Amino acid sequence: MLFVRHASTPGMRGARFPSGSEGADPSSLEAAAGLTASLGSFETGPAFVSPARAAWETAVAMGFEPVVVAALAEQDHGRWSGLPYEEVAVREPESFARWLADRDAAPHGGESRSAAAERVARWLDERHEQEGDSDAGRSGSGGGGRAVVVCDVGAIRAALGHALGADPAPFDLAPLSLTQLSAAREGWRIGYVNRKAAS
C-alpha cells in the first residue's frame, strides 16, 4: 500500500489547521501529474482518497479514478478548522496546550487525535487481508496491482503509528512524498517514509 501526501495547499503554506475544502496549488498538481512514473507496480492498483478536495485533485492529476474513503479524513478540528496554528495558540493558549499534550483531548469541539487514529487503524485492518493477498500474488501474471492512498499528513502518521504499534508517529512528510506499508503476517511492515518521487 502506497501512501501519497496530497499536493500542497494555501493552508499548508500558511500553517493553518486543515479544513479539507480548499483546492491544491496548481504548481503542485502539475508535479503530481509526473508522479506516475515513480509508482511502479502501484500504478495499476486502486486509488483511495480522503474526502479532502486536494486529495481528490491530486489523485486525478496522477491519472487515477479515485474512491473516496471517509475513514482517511484528517482529524476534525472543529472551530479551529482553517485557522492559523499561531492564532489559535494566542487566542486559546490553555486549550491549544491541552490539545498538544493529550491525544484524547478535543477542546476545539471536533475530533481527538486518538479517535482519528483509531478510525484509520480500523480501515487498515479491513484492508489487511486484501493487501496481503495482492502482495502474495505479485509474481503471477495478471493484474490488480496494489493500492495507492492519497490523503494528508494526519492519516499517514496514524497509519505509521498503527504499523509501529504506537501513537501516531510524528514524521515530517512533504507534499507528494511517498510512504509504503506492506501487509505482513503480524500486521504492517514499513517499507519507507517520506520518499521523494523520482524526477
Coordinates of N, CA, C and O in Angstrom, one line a residue:
M1 N 0.9 -1.2 0.0 CA 0.0 0.0 0.0 C 0.9 1.2 0.0 O 1.8 1.4 0.8
L2 N 0.7 2.1 -0.9 CA 1.5 3.3 -1.1 C 0.7 4.5 -0.7 O -0.3 4.8 -1.3
F3 N 1.1 5.2 0.3 CA 0.5 6.5 0.7 C 1.2 7.7 0.1 O 2.4 7.7 0.0
V4 N 0.4 8.6 -0.5 CA 0.9 9.8 -1.1 C 0.3 11.0 -0.3 O -0.9 11.1 -0.3
R5 N 1.1 11.8 0.3 CA 0.6 13.0 0.8 C 0.1 13.9 -0.3 O 0.8 14.1 -1.3
H6 N -1.1 14.4 -0.2 CA -1.7 15.2 -1.3 C -0.9 16.4 -1.6 O 0.0 16.9 -0.8
A7 N -1.1 17.0 -2.8 CA -0.4 18.2 -3.2 C -0.6 19.4 -2.2 O -1.5 19.4 -1.4
S8 N 0.3 20.3 -2.2 CA 0.3 21.4 -1.3 C -0.9 22.3 -1.5 O -1.5 22.3 -2.6
T9 N -1.3 23.0 -0.5 CA -2.5 23.9 -0.5 C -2.1 25.2 0.1 O -1.1 25.3 0.9
P10 N -2.9 26.3 -0.1 CA -2.6 27.5 0.6 C -2.6 27.4 2.1 O -1.8 28.0 2.8
G11 N -3.4 26.5 2.7 CA -3.5 26.3 4.1 C -2.2 25.7 4.7 O -1.7 26.0 5.7
M12 N -1.6 24.8 3.9 CA -0.3 24.2 4.3 C 0.8 25.3 4.4 O 1.5 25.4 5.3
R13 N 0.8 26.1 3.3 CA 1.8 27.2 3.3 C 1.6 28.2 4.3 O 2.5 28.9 4.8
G14 N 0.3 28.4 4.7 CA 0.0 29.4 5.8 C 0.0 28.8 7.2 O -0.4 29.5 8.1
A15 N 0.4 27.5 7.3 CA 0.4 26.9 8.7 C -0.9 27.0 9.3 O -1.1 27.4 10.5
R16 N -2.0 26.5 8.6 CA -3.3 26.5 9.1 C -3.8 25.1 9.4 O -3.4 24.1 8.8
F17 N -4.8 25.0 10.4 CA -5.4 23.7 10.6 C -6.1 23.3 9.3 O -6.8 24.2 8.7
P18 N -6.1 22.1 8.9 CA -6.7 21.6 7.7 C -8.2 21.8 7.8 O -8.8 21.6 8.8
S19 N -8.8 22.2 6.6 CA -10.3 22.3 6.6 C -10.8 21.2 5.6 O -12.0 20.9 5.7
G20 N -10.0 20.8 4.7 CA -10.5 19.8 3.7 C -11.2 20.4 2.5 O -11.4 19.7 1.5
S21 N -11.5 21.7 2.6 CA -12.3 22.3 1.5 C -11.5 23.0 0.4 O -12.0 23.3 -0.7
E22 N -10.3 23.3 0.7 CA -9.5 24.1 -0.2 C -8.8 23.2 -1.3 O -8.5 22.1 -1.0
G23 N -8.7 23.8 -2.5 CA -8.1 23.1 -3.6 C -6.5 23.2 -3.5 O -6.0 23.9 -2.7
A24 N -5.9 22.3 -4.2 CA -4.5 22.2 -4.2 C -3.8 23.3 -5.1 O -4.5 23.9 -6.0
D25 N -2.6 23.6 -4.8 CA -1.9 24.6 -5.6 C -1.7 24.1 -7.0 O -1.2 22.9 -7.2
P26 N -1.9 24.9 -8.0 CA -1.8 24.4 -9.4 C -0.4 23.9 -9.7 O -0.2 22.9 -10.4
S27 N 0.7 24.5 -9.2 CA 2.0 24.1 -9.5 C 2.3 22.7 -8.8 O 3.0 21.9 -9.4
S28 N 1.7 22.5 -7.7 CA 1.8 21.2 -7.0 C 1.1 20.1 -7.8 O 1.5 18.9 -7.8
L29 N -0.1 20.4 -8.3 CA -0.8 19.5 -9.1 C -0.1 19.1 -10.4 O -0.1 18.0 -10.8
E30 N 0.7 20.1 -11.0 CA 1.5 19.8 -12.1 C 2.6 18.7 -11.8 O 2.9 17.8 -12.5
A31 N 3.1 18.9 -10.6 CA 4.1 18.0 -10.1 C 3.5 16.6 -9.8 O 4.1 15.6 -10.1
A32 N 2.3 16.6 -9.3 CA 1.6 15.3 -9.1 C 1.4 14.5 -10.4 O 1.4 13.3 -10.4
A33 N 1.1 15.3 -11.5 CA 0.9 14.6 -12.7 C 2.2 13.8 -13.2 O 2.1 12.8 -14.0
G34 N 3.3 14.2 -12.7 CA 4.6 13.5 -13.0 C 4.9 12.4 -12.1 O 6.0 11.7 -12.3
L35 N 4.1 12.1 -11.1 CA 4.4 11.1 -10.1 C 4.2 9.7 -10.6 O 4.8 8.7 -10.1
T36 N 3.4 9.5 -11.6 CA 3.0 8.2 -12.1 C 4.3 7.3 -12.4 O 4.3 6.1 -12.1
A37 N 5.3 7.9 -13.0 CA 6.5 7.2 -13.4 C 7.2 6.6 -12.1 O 8.0 5.6 -12.3
S38 N 6.9 7.1 -11.0 CA 7.6 6.6 -9.7 C 6.8 5.5 -9.0 O 7.2 5.0 -8.0
L39 N 5.6 5.2 -9.5 CA 4.7 4.3 -8.8 C 5.0 2.8 -9.0 O 4.6 2.0 -8.2
G40 N 5.6 2.5 -10.1 CA 5.9 1.1 -10.4 C 4.7 0.2 -10.4 O 3.7 0.6 -11.0
S41 N 4.7 -0.9 -9.6 CA 3.5 -1.8 -9.6 C 2.3 -1.2 -9.1 O 1.2 -1.6 -9.3
F42 N 2.4 -0.1 -8.3 CA 1.2 0.6 -7.7 C 0.4 1.3 -8.7 O -0.8 1.6 -8.5
E43 N 1.0 1.5 -9.9 CA 0.2 2.3 -10.9 C -1.1 1.6 -11.3 O -2.0 2.3 -11.7
T44 N -1.1 0.3 -11.3 CA -2.3 -0.5 -11.7 C -3.3 -0.8 -10.6 O -4.3 -1.4 -10.8
G45 N -2.9 -0.3 -9.4 CA -3.8 -0.6 -8.3 C -4.9 0.4 -8.2 O -5.0 1.4 -8.9
P46 N -5.9 0.2 -7.2 CA -6.9 1.1 -7.0 C -6.4 2.3 -6.2 O -5.3 2.3 -5.6
A47 N -7.1 3.5 -6.3 CA -6.6 4.7 -5.6 C -7.8 5.1 -4.6 O -8.9 5.4 -5.0
F48 N -7.4 5.1 -3.4 CA -8.3 5.5 -2.3 C -7.9 6.9 -1.9 O -6.7 7.2 -1.8
V49 N -8.9 7.8 -1.7 CA -8.5 9.2 -1.3 C -9.4 9.6 -0.1 O -10.5 9.1 0.1
S50 N -8.8 10.5 0.7 CA -9.6 11.1 1.8 C -10.7 12.0 1.1 O -10.6 12.3 0.0
P51 N -11.6 12.5 2.0 CA -12.7 13.4 1.4 C -12.1 14.8 1.1 O -12.9 15.6 0.5
A52 N -10.9 15.1 1.4 CA -10.4 16.4 1.1 C -10.3 16.7 -0.4 O -9.9 15.9 -1.2
R53 N -10.7 17.9 -0.7 CA -10.7 18.3 -2.2 C -9.3 18.1 -2.8 O -9.2 17.7 -3.9
A54 N -8.3 18.5 -2.1 CA -6.9 18.5 -2.6 C -6.5 17.0 -2.8 O -5.7 16.8 -3.7
A55 N -7.0 16.1 -2.0 CA -6.6 14.7 -2.2 C -7.2 14.2 -3.5 O -6.6 13.5 -4.3
W56 N -8.5 14.5 -3.7 CA -9.2 14.1 -5.0 C -8.4 14.7 -6.2 O -8.1 14.0 -7.2
E57 N -8.1 16.0 -6.1 CA -7.4 16.7 -7.2 C -6.1 16.0 -7.5 O -5.7 15.9 -8.7
T58 N -5.4 15.6 -6.4 CA -4.1 15.0 -6.6 C -4.2 13.7 -7.3 O -3.4 13.4 -8.2
A59 N -5.1 12.9 -6.9 CA -5.3 11.5 -7.5 C -5.7 11.6 -8.9 O -5.2 10.9 -9.8
V60 N -6.6 12.6 -9.2 CA -7.0 12.8 -10.6 C -5.8 13.2 -11.5 O -5.6 12.8 -12.6
A61 N -5.0 14.1 -10.9 CA -3.8 14.6 -11.6 C -2.8 13.5 -11.9 O -2.1 13.5 -12.9
M62 N -2.8 12.5 -11.0 CA -1.9 11.3 -11.2 C -2.5 10.3 -12.2 O -1.8 9.3 -12.5
G63 N -3.7 10.5 -12.6 CA -4.3 9.6 -13.6 C -5.2 8.6 -13.1 O -5.6 7.6 -13.8
F64 N -5.6 8.7 -11.8 CA -6.5 7.7 -11.2 C -7.9 8.1 -11.2 O -8.3 9.3 -11.4
E65 N -8.8 7.1 -11.1 CA -10.2 7.4 -10.8 C -10.4 7.0 -9.3 O -10.7 5.9 -9.0
P66 N -10.3 8.0 -8.5 CA -10.3 7.8 -7.0 C -11.6 7.4 -6.4 O -12.7 7.7 -6.9
V67 N -11.4 6.6 -5.3 CA -12.6 6.2 -4.5 C -12.4 6.9 -3.1 O -11.4 6.8 -2.5
V68 N -13.4 7.7 -2.8 CA -13.3 8.5 -1.5 C -13.6 7.5 -0.3 O -14.6 6.8 -0.3
V69 N -12.8 7.6 0.7 CA -12.9 6.8 1.9 C -13.0 7.8 3.1 O -12.0 8.5 3.4
A70 N -14.1 7.8 3.7 CA -14.3 8.8 4.9 C -13.3 8.6 6.0 O -12.9 9.5 6.6
A71 N -12.9 7.3 6.2 CA -12.0 7.0 7.3 C -10.6 7.6 7.1 O -9.9 7.7 8.1
L72 N -10.3 8.1 5.9 CA -9.0 8.6 5.7 C -9.0 10.2 5.9 O -7.9 10.8 5.6
A73 N -10.0 10.7 6.3 CA -10.1 12.2 6.5 C -9.1 12.6 7.6 O -8.8 11.9 8.5
E74 N -8.7 13.9 7.4 CA -7.9 14.5 8.5 C -8.8 14.6 9.8 O -10.0 14.6 9.7
Q75 N -8.1 14.7 10.9 CA -8.8 15.0 12.1 C -9.7 16.2 12.0 O -9.3 17.2 11.4
D76 N -10.9 16.1 12.5 CA -11.9 17.2 12.5 C -11.5 18.2 13.6 O -11.5 17.8 14.8
H77 N -11.0 19.4 13.2 CA -10.6 20.3 14.2 C -11.6 21.3 14.7 O -11.3 22.3 15.3
G78 N -12.9 21.0 14.4 CA -14.0 21.8 14.9 C -13.8 23.3 14.5 O -13.6 23.6 13.4
R79 N -14.0 24.1 15.5 CA -14.0 25.6 15.3 C -12.6 26.1 14.9 O -12.4 27.2 14.5
W80 N -11.5 25.2 15.0 CA -10.2 25.7 14.6 C -9.9 25.4 13.2 O -8.9 25.9 12.6
S81 N -10.8 24.7 12.5 CA -10.5 24.3 11.1 C -10.3 25.6 10.2 O -11.1 26.6 10.3
G82 N -9.2 25.6 9.5 CA -8.9 26.7 8.6 C -8.1 27.8 9.3 O -7.7 28.8 8.6
L83 N -8.0 27.8 10.6 CA -7.4 28.9 11.3 C -5.9 28.7 11.4 O -5.4 27.5 11.5
P84 N -5.0 29.7 11.5 CA -3.6 29.6 11.6 C -3.3 29.0 13.0 O -3.9 29.4 14.0
Y85 N -2.4 28.0 13.1 CA -2.0 27.5 14.4 C -1.6 28.6 15.4 O -1.9 28.5 16.5
E86 N -0.8 29.5 14.9 CA -0.3 30.6 15.7 C -1.4 31.4 16.3 O -1.4 31.8 17.5
E87 N -2.4 31.7 15.5 CA -3.6 32.4 16.0 C -4.3 31.7 17.1 O -4.7 32.3 18.2
V88 N -4.5 30.4 16.9 CA -5.2 29.6 18.0 C -4.4 29.6 19.2 O -4.9 29.7 20.3
A89 N -3.1 29.4 19.1 CA -2.2 29.4 20.3 C -2.3 30.6 21.1 O -2.2 30.6 22.3
V90 N -2.5 31.8 20.4 CA -2.6 33.1 21.1 C -3.9 33.3 21.7 O -4.1 33.7 22.9
R91 N -5.0 32.9 21.0 CA -6.3 33.2 21.4 C -6.8 32.2 22.5 O -7.6 32.5 23.3
E92 N -6.4 30.9 22.3 CA -6.8 29.9 23.3 C -5.6 29.1 23.8 O -5.5 27.9 23.5
P93 N -4.7 29.7 24.5 CA -3.5 29.1 24.9 C -3.7 27.8 25.7 O -3.0 26.8 25.5
E94 N -4.6 27.8 26.7 CA -4.8 26.6 27.5 C -5.4 25.5 26.7 O -4.9 24.3 26.8
S95 N -6.4 25.8 25.8 CA -7.0 24.7 25.0 C -5.9 24.2 24.0 O -5.9 22.9 23.8
F96 N -5.1 25.0 23.5 CA -4.1 24.6 22.5 C -3.1 23.7 23.2 O -2.7 22.7 22.6
A97 N -2.7 24.1 24.4 CA -1.7 23.3 25.1 C -2.3 22.0 25.5 O -1.6 20.9 25.4
R98 N -3.5 21.9 25.9 CA -4.2 20.7 26.2 C -4.3 19.8 25.0 O -4.0 18.6 25.1
W99 N -4.6 20.3 23.8 CA -4.6 19.6 22.6 C -3.3 19.0 22.2 O -3.2 17.8 21.8
L100 N -2.2 19.8 22.4 CA -0.9 19.3 22.1 C -0.5 18.1 23.1 O 0.2 17.2 22.7
A101 N -0.8 18.2 24.3 CA -0.3 17.3 25.4 C -1.2 16.0 25.5 O -0.6 15.0 25.9
D102 N -2.4 16.1 25.1 CA -3.4 15.0 25.4 C -4.0 14.5 24.1 O -4.8 15.2 23.5
R103 N -3.6 13.3 23.6 CA -4.1 12.8 22.4 C -5.6 12.5 22.4 O -6.3 12.3 21.4
D104 N -6.2 12.4 23.6 CA -7.6 12.2 23.8 C -8.5 13.5 23.9 O -9.7 13.4 23.9
A105 N -7.8 14.6 23.9 CA -8.5 15.9 24.0 C -9.0 16.4 22.7 O -8.4 16.3 21.7
A106 N -10.2 17.1 22.8 CA -10.8 17.7 21.6 C -11.4 19.1 22.0 O -12.6 19.3 21.9
P107 N -10.5 20.0 22.5 CA -11.1 21.3 23.0 C -11.7 22.1 22.0 O -12.3 23.1 22.3
H108 N -11.4 21.8 20.7 CA -11.9 22.6 19.6 C -13.3 22.2 19.2 O -14.0 22.8 18.3
G109 N -13.9 21.2 19.9 CA -15.2 20.7 19.6 C -15.3 19.8 18.5 O -16.4 19.4 18.0
G110 N -14.2 19.3 18.0 CA -14.1 18.3 16.9 C -13.7 17.0 17.4 O -14.4 16.4 18.3
E111 N -12.7 16.4 16.8 CA -12.3 15.0 17.0 C -10.9 15.0 17.7 O -10.1 15.8 17.3
S112 N -10.7 14.1 18.6 CA -9.4 13.9 19.2 C -8.5 13.2 18.3 O -8.9 12.5 17.3
R113 N -7.2 13.4 18.5 CA -6.2 12.7 17.7 C -6.3 11.1 17.9 O -6.2 10.4 16.9
S114 N -6.7 10.7 19.1 CA -6.8 9.2 19.3 C -8.0 8.7 18.5 O -7.9 7.6 17.9
A115 N -9.1 9.4 18.4 CA -10.3 9.0 17.7 C -10.0 8.9 16.2 O -10.4 8.0 15.5
A116 N -9.3 9.9 15.7 CA -8.9 9.9 14.3 C -8.0 8.8 14.0 O -8.1 8.1 12.9
A117 N -7.0 8.5 14.8 CA -6.1 7.4 14.6 C -6.8 6.1 14.6 O -6.4 5.2 13.8
E118 N -7.7 5.9 15.5 CA -8.5 4.6 15.6 C -9.3 4.4 14.3 O -9.3 3.2 13.9
R119 N -9.9 5.4 13.7 CA -10.7 5.1 12.5 C -9.7 4.7 11.3 O -10.1 3.9 10.5
V120 N -8.6 5.4 11.3 CA -7.6 5.0 10.2 C -7.1 3.6 10.5 O -7.0 2.8 9.5
A121 N -6.8 3.2 11.7 CA -6.4 1.8 12.0 C -7.5 0.8 11.7 O -7.1 -0.3 11.1
R122 N -8.7 1.1 11.9 CA -9.8 0.2 11.6 C -9.8 0.0 10.1 O -10.0 -1.2 9.6
W123 N -9.7 1.0 9.3 CA -9.7 0.9 7.9 C -8.5 0.0 7.4 O -8.7 -0.8 6.5
L124 N -7.4 0.3 8.0 CA -6.2 -0.5 7.6 C -6.4 -2.0 7.9 O -6.0 -2.9 7.1
D125 N -7.0 -2.3 9.1 CA -7.2 -3.6 9.4 C -8.2 -4.3 8.4 O -8.0 -5.5 8.1
E126 N -9.2 -3.6 8.0 CA -10.1 -4.1 7.0 C -9.4 -4.4 5.7 O -9.8 -5.3 4.9
R127 N -8.4 -3.5 5.3 CA -7.7 -3.7 4.1 C -6.6 -4.8 4.2 O -6.1 -5.3 3.1
H128 N -6.2 -5.2 5.4 CA -5.1 -6.0 5.5 C -5.1 -7.3 4.7 O -4.1 -7.7 4.1
E129 N -6.2 -8.0 4.8 CA -6.3 -9.3 4.2 C -6.2 -9.1 2.6 O -5.5 -9.9 1.9
Q130 N -6.9 -8.1 2.1 CA -6.9 -7.9 0.7 C -5.5 -7.5 0.2 O -5.0 -8.0 -0.8
E131 N -4.8 -6.6 1.0 CA -3.5 -6.2 0.6 C -2.5 -7.3 0.7 O -1.6 -7.5 -0.2
G132 N -2.7 -8.2 1.7 CA -1.8 -9.4 1.8 C -2.0 -10.3 0.6 O -1.0 -10.8 0.1
D133 N -3.2 -10.5 0.2 CA -3.5 -11.4 -0.9 C -2.9 -10.8 -2.2 O -2.3 -11.5 -3.0
S134 N -2.9 -9.5 -2.3 CA -2.4 -8.8 -3.5 C -0.9 -9.0 -3.6 O -0.3 -9.3 -4.6
D135 N -0.2 -8.7 -2.4 CA 1.2 -8.9 -2.4 C 1.7 -10.3 -2.6 O 2.7 -10.5 -3.3
A136 N 0.9 -11.3 -2.1 CA 1.3 -12.7 -2.2 C 1.2 -13.1 -3.7 O 1.9 -14.0 -4.1
G137 N 0.4 -12.4 -4.4 CA 0.2 -12.8 -5.8 C 0.9 -12.0 -6.8 O 0.7 -12.1 -8.0
R138 N 1.9 -11.2 -6.3 CA 2.6 -10.3 -7.2 C 3.4 -11.0 -8.3 O 3.6 -10.5 -9.4
S139 N 3.8 -12.3 -8.0 CA 4.6 -13.0 -9.0 C 3.8 -13.6 -10.2 O 4.4 -14.0 -11.2
G140 N 2.5 -13.6 -10.0 CA 1.7 -14.2 -11.1 C 1.5 -13.2 -12.2 O 1.9 -12.0 -12.1
S141 N 0.9 -13.7 -13.3 CA 0.6 -12.8 -14.4 C -0.7 -12.1 -14.1 O -1.5 -12.5 -13.3
G142 N -1.1 -11.1 -14.7 CA -2.4 -10.6 -14.4 C -2.3 -9.5 -13.5 O -1.3 -9.0 -13.1
G143 N -3.3 -8.9 -13.2 CA -3.3 -7.9 -12.5 C -3.8 -6.9 -11.7 O -3.6 -5.8 -12.0
G144 N -4.2 -7.0 -10.5 CA -4.8 -5.9 -9.8 C -3.9 -4.9 -9.3 O -4.3 -3.8 -9.0
G145 N -2.6 -5.1 -9.1 CA -1.7 -4.1 -8.6 C -2.0 -3.9 -7.1 O -2.9 -4.6 -6.5
R146 N -1.4 -2.9 -6.5 CA -1.6 -2.6 -5.1 C -2.1 -1.2 -4.9 O -2.0 -0.4 -5.8
A147 N -2.7 -1.0 -3.7 CA -3.5 0.2 -3.5 C -2.6 1.4 -3.3 O -1.6 1.4 -2.7
V148 N -3.0 2.5 -3.9 CA -2.5 3.9 -3.6 C -3.5 4.6 -2.8 O -4.7 4.6 -3.0
V149 N -3.0 5.3 -1.7 CA -3.8 6.1 -0.8 C -3.4 7.5 -0.9 O -2.2 7.8 -0.6
V150 N -4.2 8.4 -1.3 CA -3.9 9.9 -1.3 C -4.6 10.6 -0.2 O -5.9 10.6 -0.2
C151 N -3.9 11.2 0.7 CA -4.5 11.8 1.9 C -3.5 12.9 2.4 O -2.5 13.1 1.9
D152 N -3.9 13.4 3.6 CA -3.0 14.4 4.2 C -2.2 13.7 5.3 O -2.3 12.5 5.6
V153 N -1.4 14.5 6.0 CA -0.3 14.0 6.9 C -0.9 13.3 8.1 O -0.3 12.3 8.5
G154 N -2.0 13.7 8.6 CA -2.6 13.1 9.8 C -2.9 11.6 9.6 O -2.6 10.7 10.5
A155 N -3.5 11.3 8.5 CA -3.9 9.9 8.2 C -2.6 9.0 8.0 O -2.6 7.9 8.4
I156 N -1.6 9.6 7.4 CA -0.4 8.8 7.1 C 0.3 8.6 8.4 O 0.8 7.5 8.7
R157 N 0.4 9.6 9.3 CA 1.0 9.4 10.6 C 0.3 8.4 11.4 O 0.9 7.5 12.1
A158 N -1.1 8.4 11.3 CA -1.9 7.4 12.0 C -1.6 6.0 11.5 O -1.5 5.0 12.3
A159 N -1.4 5.8 10.2 CA -1.1 4.5 9.6 C 0.2 4.0 10.1 O 0.4 2.9 10.4
L160 N 1.2 5.0 10.1 CA 2.5 4.6 10.5 C 2.5 4.2 12.0 O 3.2 3.2 12.4
G161 N 1.8 4.9 12.8 CA 1.7 4.6 14.2 C 1.1 3.2 14.4 O 1.5 2.4 15.3
H162 N 0.0 2.9 13.6 CA -0.6 1.6 13.7 C 0.4 0.5 13.3 O 0.4 -0.5 14.0
A163 N 1.1 0.7 12.3 CA 2.1 -0.3 11.9 C 3.2 -0.5 13.0 O 3.7 -1.6 13.2
L164 N 3.5 0.6 13.7 CA 4.6 0.5 14.8 C 4.0 0.1 16.1 O 4.7 -0.2 17.0
G165 N 2.6 0.0 16.2 CA 2.0 -0.3 17.5 C 2.2 0.8 18.5 O 2.4 0.5 19.7
A166 N 2.1 2.0 18.0 CA 2.4 3.2 18.9 C 1.4 4.3 18.6 O 0.5 4.2 17.7
D167 N 1.6 5.4 19.3 CA 0.8 6.6 19.0 C 1.1 7.1 17.5 O 2.1 6.7 17.0
P168 N 0.2 7.9 16.9 CA 0.5 8.4 15.6 C 2.0 8.9 15.5 O 2.4 9.8 16.3
A169 N 2.7 8.4 14.6 CA 4.1 8.8 14.5 C 4.3 10.2 14.0 O 3.8 10.6 13.0
P170 N 5.2 11.0 14.7 CA 5.4 12.4 14.3 C 6.3 12.6 13.2 O 7.2 13.4 13.3
F171 N 6.2 11.9 12.1 CA 7.1 12.0 10.9 C 6.7 13.3 10.2 O 5.6 13.7 10.1
D172 N 7.8 13.9 9.7 CA 7.6 15.1 8.8 C 7.5 14.6 7.4 O 8.4 14.0 6.9
L173 N 6.3 14.9 6.8 CA 6.0 14.3 5.5 C 5.7 15.5 4.5 O 4.9 16.3 4.7
A174 N 6.5 15.5 3.5 CA 6.4 16.6 2.5 C 5.2 16.3 1.5 O 4.8 15.2 1.3
P175 N 4.6 17.4 1.0 CA 3.6 17.2 0.0 C 4.1 16.3 -1.2 O 5.3 16.5 -1.6
L176 N 3.3 15.4 -1.6 CA 3.6 14.5 -2.7 C 4.7 13.5 -2.4 O 5.2 12.8 -3.2
S177 N 5.0 13.4 -1.1 CA 6.0 12.3 -0.7 C 5.3 11.0 -0.6 O 4.1 10.9 -0.5
L178 N 6.1 9.9 -0.7 CA 5.6 8.6 -0.8 C 6.0 7.8 0.5 O 7.2 7.9 0.9
T179 N 5.1 7.1 1.0 CA 5.3 6.2 2.2 C 4.7 4.9 1.9 O 3.5 4.8 1.6
Q180 N 5.5 3.8 2.1 CA 5.0 2.5 1.8 C 4.8 1.6 3.0 O 5.6 1.5 3.9
L181 N 3.6 1.0 3.1 CA 3.3 0.0 4.0 C 3.0 -1.3 3.3 O 2.3 -1.3 2.3
S182 N 3.5 -2.4 3.8 CA 3.2 -3.7 3.2 C 2.5 -4.6 4.2 O 2.9 -4.7 5.4
A183 N 1.5 -5.4 3.8 CA 0.8 -6.3 4.7 C 1.8 -7.4 5.1 O 2.5 -8.0 4.2
A184 N 1.9 -7.7 6.4 CA 2.8 -8.8 6.9 C 1.9 -9.7 7.8 O 0.8 -9.3 8.2
R185 N 2.4 -10.8 8.1 CA 1.6 -11.8 8.9 C 1.1 -11.2 10.2 O 0.0 -11.4 10.7
E186 N 2.0 -10.4 10.8 CA 1.7 -9.8 12.1 C 1.1 -8.5 12.1 O 0.8 -7.9 13.1
G187 N 0.9 -7.9 10.9 CA 0.3 -6.6 10.8 C 0.8 -5.9 9.5 O 0.5 -6.3 8.4
W188 N 1.5 -4.8 9.7 CA 2.0 -4.0 8.6 C 3.5 -3.8 8.8 O 4.0 -3.5 9.9
R189 N 4.2 -3.8 7.7 CA 5.6 -3.5 7.7 C 5.9 -2.2 6.9 O 5.3 -2.0 5.8
I190 N 6.7 -1.4 7.5 CA 7.0 -0.1 6.8 C 8.2 -0.2 5.9 O 9.3 -0.7 6.2
G191 N 7.9 0.1 4.6 CA 9.0 0.0 3.6 C 9.9 1.2 3.6 O 11.1 1.2 3.6
Y192 N 9.2 2.4 3.5 CA 9.9 3.7 3.5 C 9.0 4.8 3.9 O 7.7 4.6 3.8
V193 N 9.5 5.9 4.3 CA 8.7 7.0 4.7 C 9.2 8.3 4.1 O 10.4 8.5 4.0
N194 N 8.3 9.1 3.6 CA 8.6 10.5 3.1 C 9.6 10.4 1.9 O 10.5 11.3 1.9
R195 N 9.5 9.5 1.1 CA 10.4 9.4 -0.1 C 10.0 10.3 -1.2 O 8.8 10.4 -1.5
K196 N 10.9 11.0 -1.7 CA 10.7 11.9 -2.8 C 10.5 11.1 -4.1 O 11.3 10.1 -4.3
A197 N 9.6 11.5 -4.9 CA 9.4 10.8 -6.2 C 10.5 11.1 -7.1 O 11.1 12.1 -7.1
A198 N 10.9 10.1 -7.9 CA 12.0 10.3 -8.9 C 11.5 11.3 -9.9 O 10.4 11.3 -10.4
S199 N 12.4 12.2 -10.2 CA 12.1 13.3 -11.2 C 12.3 12.8 -12.6 O 13.0 11.9 -12.9

